[in-house]
Short mmCIF file of C-alpha atoms in Angstrom, two decimals:
data_model
loop_
_atom_site.label_atom_id
_atom_site.label_comp_id
_atom_site.label_asym_id
_atom_site.label_seq_id
_atom_site.Cartn_x
_atom_site.Cartn_y
_atom_site.Cartn_z
CA GLN A 1 -85.06 -1.66 45.59
CA ALA A 2 -86.40 -1.83 41.43
CA SER A 3 -83.97 0.88 40.86
CA LYS A 4 -81.18 0.01 42.42
CA GLU A 5 -80.32 -3.58 41.29
CA SER A 6 -80.86 -2.22 37.70
CA GLY A 7 -78.12 0.59 38.63
CA SER A 8 -76.18 -2.94 39.80
CA THR A 9 -76.94 -4.92 37.03
CA ALA A 10 -76.38 -1.47 34.54
CA ASP A 11 -72.74 -1.31 36.63
CA THR A 12 -71.78 -4.99 35.89
CA GLU A 13 -72.48 -4.48 32.01
CA ASN A 14 -70.13 -1.96 32.47
CA ALA A 15 -67.63 -3.73 34.02
CA GLU A 16 -67.77 -6.61 31.21
CA GLU A 17 -67.50 -4.71 28.45
CA GLY A 18 -64.38 -3.18 29.99
CA LEU A 19 -66.15 0.66 30.87
CA ASP A 20 -65.09 3.50 32.88
CA THR A 21 -67.15 2.62 36.22
CA THR A 22 -66.24 5.32 38.31
CA PRO A 23 -68.58 8.01 39.13
CA LYS A 24 -67.83 11.70 37.17
CA GLN A 25 -66.37 14.43 38.79
CA SER A 26 -68.48 17.57 38.68
CA ASP A 27 -65.98 20.64 36.68
CA ASP A 28 -65.65 22.14 40.48
CA GLU A 29 -64.53 19.35 41.19
CA GLU A 30 -61.94 18.61 39.15
CA MET A 31 -60.63 22.21 39.87
CA ASP A 32 -60.12 22.08 43.23
CA ALA A 33 -58.78 18.15 41.78
CA ALA A 34 -56.23 19.66 39.28
CA PRO A 35 -52.18 20.40 40.58
CA GLU A 36 -51.64 23.25 40.47
CA ASP A 37 -48.30 22.91 37.61
CA ASP A 38 -47.67 20.73 35.71
CA PRO A 39 -44.83 18.39 36.15
CA PRO A 40 -41.85 19.39 34.41
CA LEU A 41 -40.80 17.79 31.48
CA GLU A 42 -38.42 15.04 31.37
CA PHE A 43 -35.82 14.29 28.49
CA SER A 44 -34.21 10.64 28.32
CA ASP A 45 -30.10 10.48 27.47
CA GLU A 46 -30.36 7.25 26.57
CA GLY A 47 -29.19 7.36 23.20
CA SER A 48 -25.66 9.70 24.16
CA GLU A 49 -25.66 7.28 26.90
CA GLU A 50 -25.05 4.36 24.17
CA GLU A 51 -23.74 6.52 21.33
CA GLU A 52 -20.96 6.35 24.37
CA ASP A 53 -21.47 2.04 25.23
CA ASP A 54 -21.07 1.88 21.55
CA GLU A 55 -17.25 4.50 22.09
CA GLN A 56 -16.35 2.11 24.79
CA GLY A 57 -16.73 -1.34 23.28
CA MET A 58 -14.71 -0.01 20.15
CA PRO A 59 -11.64 -1.38 22.35
CA VAL A 60 -13.72 -5.12 23.06
CA VAL A 61 -14.73 -5.38 19.23
CA SER A 62 -11.35 -5.01 17.95
CA LYS A 63 -10.04 -8.06 19.65
CA LEU A 64 -13.17 -9.86 18.33
CA LEU A 65 -11.48 -9.98 15.10
CA GLY A 66 -8.33 -11.72 16.02
CA SER A 67 -11.14 -14.59 17.36
CA LYS A 68 -10.99 -17.92 16.47
CA VAL A 69 -14.87 -18.37 16.48
CA ASN A 70 -15.42 -17.19 12.64
CA ALA A 71 -18.51 -15.63 14.14
CA ASP A 72 -17.14 -13.61 15.74
CA VAL A 73 -14.81 -11.70 13.81
CA LEU A 74 -17.83 -11.86 10.59
CA GLU A 75 -20.28 -10.30 13.70
CA SER A 76 -17.59 -7.56 14.09
CA ILE A 77 -16.48 -6.40 10.83
CA GLN A 78 -20.19 -5.95 10.84
CA PHE A 79 -20.58 -4.07 13.97
CA PHE A 80 -17.67 -2.13 12.66
CA VAL A 81 -18.80 -1.31 8.68
CA THR A 82 -22.38 0.12 10.59
CA ALA A 83 -20.75 2.27 13.26
CA ASN A 84 -19.14 4.18 9.95
CA GLU A 85 -22.39 4.77 9.09
CA PHE A 86 -23.36 6.14 10.58
CA LYS A 87 -19.24 8.42 12.07
CA ILE A 88 -19.52 6.84 15.76
CA GLU A 89 -16.38 8.28 16.82
CA ASN A 90 -12.99 5.77 16.73
CA ALA A 91 -14.47 3.62 13.65
CA ALA A 92 -12.48 4.05 11.06
CA GLU A 93 -9.28 2.85 13.82
CA GLY A 94 -11.95 -0.40 13.57
CA ILE A 95 -12.12 -0.19 9.69
CA LYS A 96 -8.17 -0.05 9.53
CA SER A 97 -7.88 -2.66 12.28
CA MET A 98 -9.88 -5.44 9.70
CA LEU A 99 -6.94 -4.85 7.43
CA VAL A 100 -5.36 -8.13 8.35
CA LEU A 101 -8.03 -9.89 7.91
CA ILE A 102 -7.50 -9.63 3.71
CA TRP A 103 -5.19 -13.03 4.29
CA SER A 104 -7.40 -14.83 7.00
CA LYS A 105 -7.39 -18.58 5.32
CA GLU A 106 -11.34 -18.47 5.66
CA THR A 107 -12.93 -17.35 2.98
CA ALA A 108 -15.97 -16.37 4.48
CA THR A 109 -13.35 -13.82 6.80
CA LYS A 110 -11.36 -12.57 3.77
CA ASP A 111 -14.55 -12.06 1.32
CA ALA A 112 -16.30 -10.15 4.63
CA VAL A 113 -12.83 -8.03 4.51
CA ILE A 114 -13.35 -7.14 0.81
CA GLU A 115 -16.95 -7.21 0.90
CA ALA A 116 -17.01 -4.11 3.99
CA TYR A 117 -14.14 -2.18 1.24
CA LYS A 118 -16.13 -1.55 -1.65
CA LYS A 119 -19.39 -0.75 0.69
CA LEU A 120 -16.80 2.03 2.60
CA TYR A 121 -14.69 2.76 0.02
CA ILE A 122 -15.99 2.20 -4.00
CA ILE A 123 -19.79 2.17 -3.48
CA PRO A 124 -20.24 5.80 -3.77
CA PRO A 125 -23.38 7.44 -1.74
CA LYS A 126 -26.96 7.88 -2.34
CA SER A 127 -26.02 11.84 -2.83
CA LEU A 128 -23.19 11.89 -4.70
CA PRO A 129 -24.48 13.20 -8.40
CA ASP A 130 -24.32 10.29 -10.49
CA GLN A 131 -21.88 11.13 -12.95
CA PRO A 132 -19.37 8.90 -13.34
CA LYS A 133 -16.43 10.91 -13.67
CA LEU A 134 -17.19 12.26 -9.60
CA VAL A 135 -17.70 8.96 -8.57
CA ASP A 136 -14.04 7.87 -9.86
CA ILE A 137 -12.58 10.94 -8.31
CA TYR A 138 -14.74 10.27 -4.49
CA VAL A 139 -13.25 6.32 -5.34
CA ALA A 140 -9.85 7.21 -6.11
CA ASN A 141 -9.44 9.89 -2.98
CA ASN A 142 -10.87 7.39 -0.52
CA PHE A 143 -8.25 5.23 -1.10
CA VAL A 144 -5.00 7.66 -1.32
CA LYS A 145 -6.95 8.91 2.40
CA LEU A 146 -6.52 4.87 3.52
CA VAL A 147 -2.57 4.46 2.17
CA LEU A 148 -1.78 7.97 3.91
CA SER A 149 -3.05 7.79 7.13
CA ALA A 150 -2.32 4.07 7.09
CA SER A 151 0.61 2.68 9.43
CA THR A 152 3.91 0.73 8.20
CA THR A 153 2.64 -2.45 9.40
CA GLU A 154 -1.02 -1.29 8.04
CA ILE A 155 0.35 -1.04 4.06
CA THR A 156 1.39 -4.64 3.50
CA SER A 157 -2.21 -5.96 4.56
CA LEU A 158 -3.15 -2.57 2.29
CA GLU A 159 -1.06 -3.71 -0.82
CA GLU A 160 -2.21 -6.95 -0.74
CA LEU A 161 -5.94 -5.78 -0.98
CA VAL A 162 -5.40 -3.43 -3.20
CA SER A 163 -4.03 -6.43 -5.43
CA THR A 164 -7.42 -8.38 -4.78
CA LEU A 165 -10.14 -6.25 -6.18
CA ILE A 166 -8.62 -5.83 -9.30
CA SER A 167 -8.30 -9.08 -9.52
CA LYS A 168 -11.56 -9.05 -8.53
CA GLY A 169 -11.93 -6.09 -10.88
CA LEU A 170 -13.57 -4.12 -8.51
CA LEU A 171 -11.77 -1.00 -8.94
CA THR A 172 -11.96 -0.12 -12.67
CA GLN A 173 -10.21 0.97 -14.84
CA SER A 174 -11.70 4.17 -15.15
CA THR A 175 -9.98 4.60 -11.66
CA ILE A 176 -6.84 4.06 -12.25
CA ALA A 177 -6.55 6.40 -14.65
CA CYS A 178 -7.67 8.79 -12.07
CA LEU A 179 -5.92 8.28 -9.65
CA TRP A 180 -2.43 8.08 -12.30
CA ASP A 181 -5.13 11.59 -12.82
CA PHE A 182 -3.95 12.25 -9.11
CA PHE A 183 -0.64 11.38 -9.78
CA SER A 184 0.05 14.29 -12.22
CA MET A 185 -1.73 16.42 -9.76
CA ARG A 186 -4.16 17.03 -12.80
CA VAL A 187 -7.06 17.33 -10.95
CA PRO A 188 -7.85 20.54 -9.05
CA SER A 189 -7.20 20.85 -5.88
CA VAL A 190 -4.80 17.74 -5.40
CA THR A 191 -1.92 18.17 -3.92
CA ALA A 192 1.73 16.96 -3.64
CA ARG A 193 1.18 14.75 -0.67
CA GLN A 194 -2.13 13.02 -2.49
CA SER A 195 -0.24 12.88 -5.78
CA LYS A 196 2.41 10.58 -4.16
CA GLY A 197 -0.72 8.67 -2.27
CA ALA A 198 -2.50 7.71 -5.69
CA LEU A 199 1.75 6.11 -6.46
CA ILE A 200 1.40 3.88 -4.00
CA ILE A 201 -1.85 2.75 -4.42
CA LEU A 202 -0.95 2.62 -8.24
CA SER A 203 1.86 0.02 -7.00
CA MET A 204 -0.07 -1.89 -5.44
CA ALA A 205 -2.23 -1.96 -8.05
CA ALA A 206 0.73 -3.26 -10.36
CA ASN A 207 1.67 -6.59 -8.55
CA SER A 208 -2.45 -8.38 -10.26
CA ASP A 209 -1.66 -6.55 -13.31
CA PRO A 210 1.61 -4.65 -14.72
CA GLU A 211 0.27 -3.53 -17.76
CA ILE A 212 -1.16 -0.25 -14.95
CA VAL A 213 2.88 0.18 -15.66
CA ARG A 214 3.78 -1.10 -18.16
CA SER A 215 2.03 0.92 -20.26
CA LYS A 216 2.49 4.62 -17.86
CA ILE A 217 6.28 4.60 -17.40
CA SER A 218 7.39 8.35 -19.41
CA SER A 219 4.93 9.16 -16.53
CA LEU A 220 7.02 7.21 -14.12
CA VAL A 221 9.88 8.40 -15.28
CA SER A 222 8.99 12.11 -16.44
CA VAL A 223 6.75 13.33 -12.53
CA GLY A 224 8.90 10.38 -10.11
CA LEU A 225 12.47 10.50 -11.20
CA GLY A 226 11.95 14.83 -12.45
CA SER A 227 12.00 17.65 -10.77
CA ARG A 228 9.85 17.66 -7.59
CA TRP A 229 12.15 14.21 -5.83
CA LYS A 230 14.50 16.84 -4.97
CA GLU A 231 11.64 18.41 -3.27
CA ASP A 232 10.34 15.09 -1.59
CA GLU A 233 13.00 12.23 -2.38
CA ASP A 234 9.84 9.42 -1.37
CA ILE A 235 8.23 10.91 -4.81
CA ALA A 236 11.81 8.99 -6.44
CA ARG A 237 11.11 5.86 -3.57
CA TYR A 238 7.65 5.19 -4.98
CA ALA A 239 8.28 5.97 -8.48
CA CYS A 240 11.61 3.25 -7.85
CA ILE A 241 9.29 0.53 -6.21
CA ALA A 242 6.57 1.12 -8.81
CA LEU A 243 9.07 0.02 -11.88
CA GLN A 244 9.99 -2.88 -10.44
CA LYS A 245 6.13 -3.99 -10.73
CA LEU A 246 7.68 -4.82 -14.61
CA VAL A 247 9.68 -7.86 -13.19
CA GLN A 248 7.67 -10.86 -12.48
CA GLN A 249 9.28 -11.10 -8.70
CA SER A 250 8.64 -15.00 -7.20
CA LYS A 251 11.33 -17.63 -7.63
CA ALA A 252 8.13 -19.63 -9.42
CA ASP A 253 8.17 -16.84 -11.85
CA ARG A 254 11.30 -16.32 -12.35
CA LEU A 255 11.74 -20.53 -14.11
CA LYS A 256 8.21 -19.61 -16.13
CA SER A 257 9.91 -19.79 -20.46
CA GLU A 258 8.36 -15.65 -20.31
CA PRO A 259 12.12 -13.78 -20.40
CA PRO A 260 11.93 -10.53 -17.25
CA THR A 261 11.08 -6.79 -19.06
CA ARG A 262 14.65 -5.11 -19.47
CA PHE A 263 15.55 -2.11 -21.00
CA ASP A 264 18.98 -1.09 -22.48
CA PRO A 265 21.21 0.66 -20.66
CA SER A 266 21.00 3.98 -23.07
CA HIS A 267 17.08 4.36 -21.59
CA SER A 268 16.19 7.22 -20.36
CA LEU A 269 14.56 6.16 -17.21
CA PHE A 270 18.62 4.59 -16.14
CA GLU A 271 19.84 8.38 -16.31
CA HIS A 272 17.30 9.47 -13.77
CA LEU A 273 18.24 6.70 -11.47
CA ARG A 274 21.94 8.52 -11.87
CA GLN A 275 20.21 11.36 -11.14
CA VAL A 276 19.63 10.05 -8.17
CA LEU A 277 21.77 8.40 -6.16
CA LEU A 278 24.70 11.74 -7.13
CA GLU A 279 22.59 15.01 -7.01
CA ASP A 280 22.21 16.55 -3.59
CA SER A 281 19.39 16.32 -1.72
CA LYS A 282 17.32 19.05 0.85
CA THR A 283 16.94 15.37 2.89
CA PRO A 284 19.38 13.33 4.06
CA SER A 285 17.54 10.10 5.59
CA LYS A 286 14.80 10.50 2.51
CA TRP A 287 17.77 9.63 -0.10
CA PHE A 288 18.71 6.36 1.99
CA PRO A 289 14.96 4.72 1.09
CA ALA A 290 15.01 6.21 -1.99
CA ALA A 291 19.09 5.32 -3.06
CA GLU A 292 17.99 1.63 -1.75
CA GLN A 293 14.90 1.33 -4.89
CA ALA A 294 16.88 2.93 -7.60
CA ILE A 295 19.40 0.51 -7.16
CA ASN A 296 16.78 -1.93 -6.78
CA ALA A 297 14.86 -1.26 -10.18
CA ILE A 298 18.17 -0.88 -11.83
CA TYR A 299 18.86 -4.19 -10.92
CA CYS A 300 15.40 -5.26 -12.22
CA LEU A 301 15.41 -3.10 -15.54
CA ALA A 302 18.93 -2.79 -17.32
CA GLU A 303 20.41 -5.22 -19.49
CA LYS A 304 23.44 -4.81 -17.67
CA PRO A 305 23.36 -3.57 -14.54
CA ASP A 306 27.51 -3.53 -13.43
CA SER A 307 27.73 -0.61 -16.40
CA LEU A 308 25.98 1.30 -15.16
CA CYS A 309 26.47 0.87 -11.11
CA THR A 310 30.45 1.28 -11.86
CA PRO A 311 30.94 5.21 -13.37
CA ILE A 312 28.24 6.00 -10.10
CA ILE A 313 30.49 4.70 -7.75
CA LYS A 314 33.96 5.85 -9.47
CA GLN A 315 32.23 9.91 -9.19
CA MET A 316 31.07 9.18 -6.00
CA ALA A 317 34.70 7.44 -4.95
CA GLN A 318 36.24 11.03 -6.68
CA ARG A 319 33.63 12.87 -4.84
CA LEU A 320 34.24 11.53 -1.64
CA LEU A 321 38.95 11.04 -1.68
CA GLY A 322 38.86 14.81 -3.29
CA GLY A 323 37.04 15.64 0.22
CA GLU A 324 35.26 18.84 0.80
CA THR A 325 34.75 21.98 -0.12
CA SER A 326 35.15 24.81 0.79
CA HIS A 327 31.88 27.34 -0.14
CA GLU A 328 34.02 30.49 0.63
CA THR A 329 37.32 29.89 -0.94
CA GLY A 330 36.26 27.27 -3.52
CA GLU A 331 39.14 24.93 -3.12
CA THR A 332 39.44 21.66 -0.92
CA THR A 333 39.33 21.39 3.05
CA GLY A 334 41.52 17.62 2.78
CA LYS A 335 37.78 17.13 5.07
CA THR A 336 35.61 14.43 4.93
CA ASN A 337 31.94 14.90 4.88
CA ASN A 338 30.57 12.42 6.77
CA ILE A 339 27.55 12.92 4.64
CA VAL A 340 29.36 11.51 2.01
CA LEU A 341 30.88 8.96 3.24
CA SER A 342 27.02 7.54 4.20
CA LYS A 343 26.46 7.47 1.19
CA PHE A 344 28.89 6.55 -1.16
CA ILE A 345 29.40 3.16 1.65
CA PHE A 346 25.83 2.27 1.67
CA VAL A 347 25.94 2.81 -2.37
CA ILE A 348 28.82 -0.07 -2.56
CA GLY A 349 27.21 -1.99 0.29
CA HIS A 350 24.40 -2.76 -1.79
CA VAL A 351 25.67 -2.87 -4.78
CA ALA A 352 27.38 -5.78 -3.63
CA ALA A 353 24.08 -7.39 -2.20
CA LYS A 354 22.23 -6.73 -6.12
CA THR A 355 24.91 -8.32 -7.69
CA TYR A 356 25.52 -11.04 -5.39
CA ALA A 357 21.79 -11.98 -5.54
CA ILE A 358 21.93 -11.36 -9.59
CA PHE A 359 24.46 -15.25 -9.77
CA GLU A 360 20.96 -16.37 -8.27
CA ASP A 361 18.65 -14.93 -11.06
CA ILE A 362 21.69 -16.20 -13.48
CA GLN A 363 20.96 -19.31 -12.33
CA ASN A 364 17.23 -19.29 -12.52
CA GLU A 365 17.46 -18.28 -16.04
CA LEU A 366 20.02 -21.87 -17.16
CA THR A 367 17.39 -23.56 -14.69
CA ARG A 368 14.44 -22.11 -17.40
CA ARG A 369 16.34 -22.32 -20.21
CA LYS A 370 17.17 -26.32 -19.04
CA ASN A 371 13.38 -26.40 -18.24
CA LEU A 372 12.59 -25.04 -22.04
CA SER A 373 15.07 -27.31 -23.59
CA GLU A 374 14.02 -30.51 -21.79
CA GLY A 375 13.49 -33.08 -24.45
CA LYS A 376 14.89 -31.42 -27.21
CA GLU A 377 18.69 -30.37 -27.97
CA LYS A 378 20.40 -27.12 -26.19
CA ASP A 379 19.69 -24.19 -28.47
CA ASN A 380 22.16 -22.19 -29.54
CA ALA A 381 20.66 -19.06 -26.80
CA ASN A 382 21.79 -22.03 -24.10
CA ALA A 383 24.78 -22.82 -25.39
CA SER A 384 26.48 -19.27 -26.28
CA LEU A 385 24.68 -18.39 -21.34
CA GLU A 386 27.28 -21.90 -20.70
CA ASP A 387 29.89 -20.73 -22.38
CA GLU A 388 30.66 -18.33 -21.52
CA LEU A 389 30.37 -18.75 -17.82
CA GLY A 390 32.60 -21.87 -18.30
CA ILE A 391 30.18 -23.77 -16.70
CA ASN A 392 26.77 -26.25 -18.01
CA ALA A 393 23.65 -26.21 -16.90
CA GLY A 394 22.76 -29.53 -15.74
CA ALA A 395 26.53 -29.71 -13.31
CA ASP A 396 26.47 -30.07 -10.64
CA ASP A 397 28.86 -27.65 -9.04
CA THR A 398 26.89 -24.87 -10.74
CA ASP A 399 26.51 -23.95 -6.89
CA GLU A 400 30.15 -24.01 -5.78
CA TYR A 401 31.29 -22.57 -9.01
CA ILE A 402 28.98 -19.05 -8.45
CA GLN A 403 29.72 -18.97 -5.14
CA ALA A 404 33.55 -18.70 -5.83
CA ILE A 405 32.28 -15.96 -8.40
CA THR A 406 31.15 -13.85 -6.56
CA GLN A 407 33.60 -14.40 -3.19
CA ASN A 408 36.20 -13.16 -5.33
CA GLU A 409 35.10 -10.77 -7.64
CA ILE A 410 32.57 -8.66 -5.29
CA VAL A 411 34.73 -9.39 -1.27
CA LEU A 412 37.48 -9.77 -2.32
CA LYS A 413 38.30 -7.52 -5.44
CA ASN A 414 36.99 -5.24 -8.23
CA LEU A 415 33.81 -3.79 -6.06
CA LEU A 416 34.30 -3.97 -1.94
CA GLY A 417 38.30 -5.49 -2.05
CA SER A 418 39.49 -2.07 -3.87
CA PHE A 419 37.83 -0.22 -0.94
CA ALA A 420 39.64 -2.15 1.77
CA PRO A 421 42.30 -0.93 3.84
#
């Protein structure tokens, strides 16, 4: 009985200490109790299922970018940044969807977008060697790929983003220099398409700093308006857009004290623009956007744009009225070439519109000079311009006078009226 009590007491103590009090089996008993085969290993599919859930959730998170709750927007931005780091499919589409948020009035949202693109496109990965040139190529290549993959609607937001990055100093001067190397195809393995993408980014950057273009006018003319445009008119189009960034475009800027940048009509730039308008093109559908920007550049940069456009229109009219030339005999057939006719109508129409707009610029210039001379005697420049136009800068009928000029000189006479039926 004593031994039974001691055994019972030992079991109780072991139980209180958390020890296993189950009687042990002998070796033979363990072998008999063991299963014949080990159970098969089971592999979890949770990782792949979670990735599929993330991919399926992309459209939902994309919608949250437009949420009215700012916290949802900020979390969605962070989600796409993280998804891109883990290379989840369709993350890139979500990142491009964030572009429109650069226009947000919420400072936190706008800053989050800038920070996201800085992390994704500007900060180099740790695996990249710490060499400044390689870092510049990395950043330049990222933005070139981004602009080439952007849709027409995304381009506007991307332009605002690039302009903001320049103003904040996040896109450095060395990166801008690398983009010029991309454009000039001085970087190994750069294609013509990447060159065009670099030019688009440079044009966007010039919104914040026109000096980016001003310091490289010769490169723009020799490369963008050189022989390459005959193979791809888009390069001439974007070169003309970049050149226009030399002139401040907003009405508020036009009223500032500094006069706009203008070049003499004899500048070599305008000879290249004339060639874009007059020479045959391989792709007419690309010629029209290029011609539009070429005319815009003439009216933005030339001292006397009408003196440049007049001979261009006359030469196009002579070619049109002379009829199509036979390739076999070299003689005129008397038939009108439809492409030549379309180009001619396009040019005179756009020149008419730009000529009309230039009178508004004259009115703004009169206002600017009036503001400068306010409280002082009118200077000689003021008087000469007003005398030339036959009006007084402060006259109430200035608008009516300018409208009468445009109606008579553009519509009824000279330009459009000369080709009326």
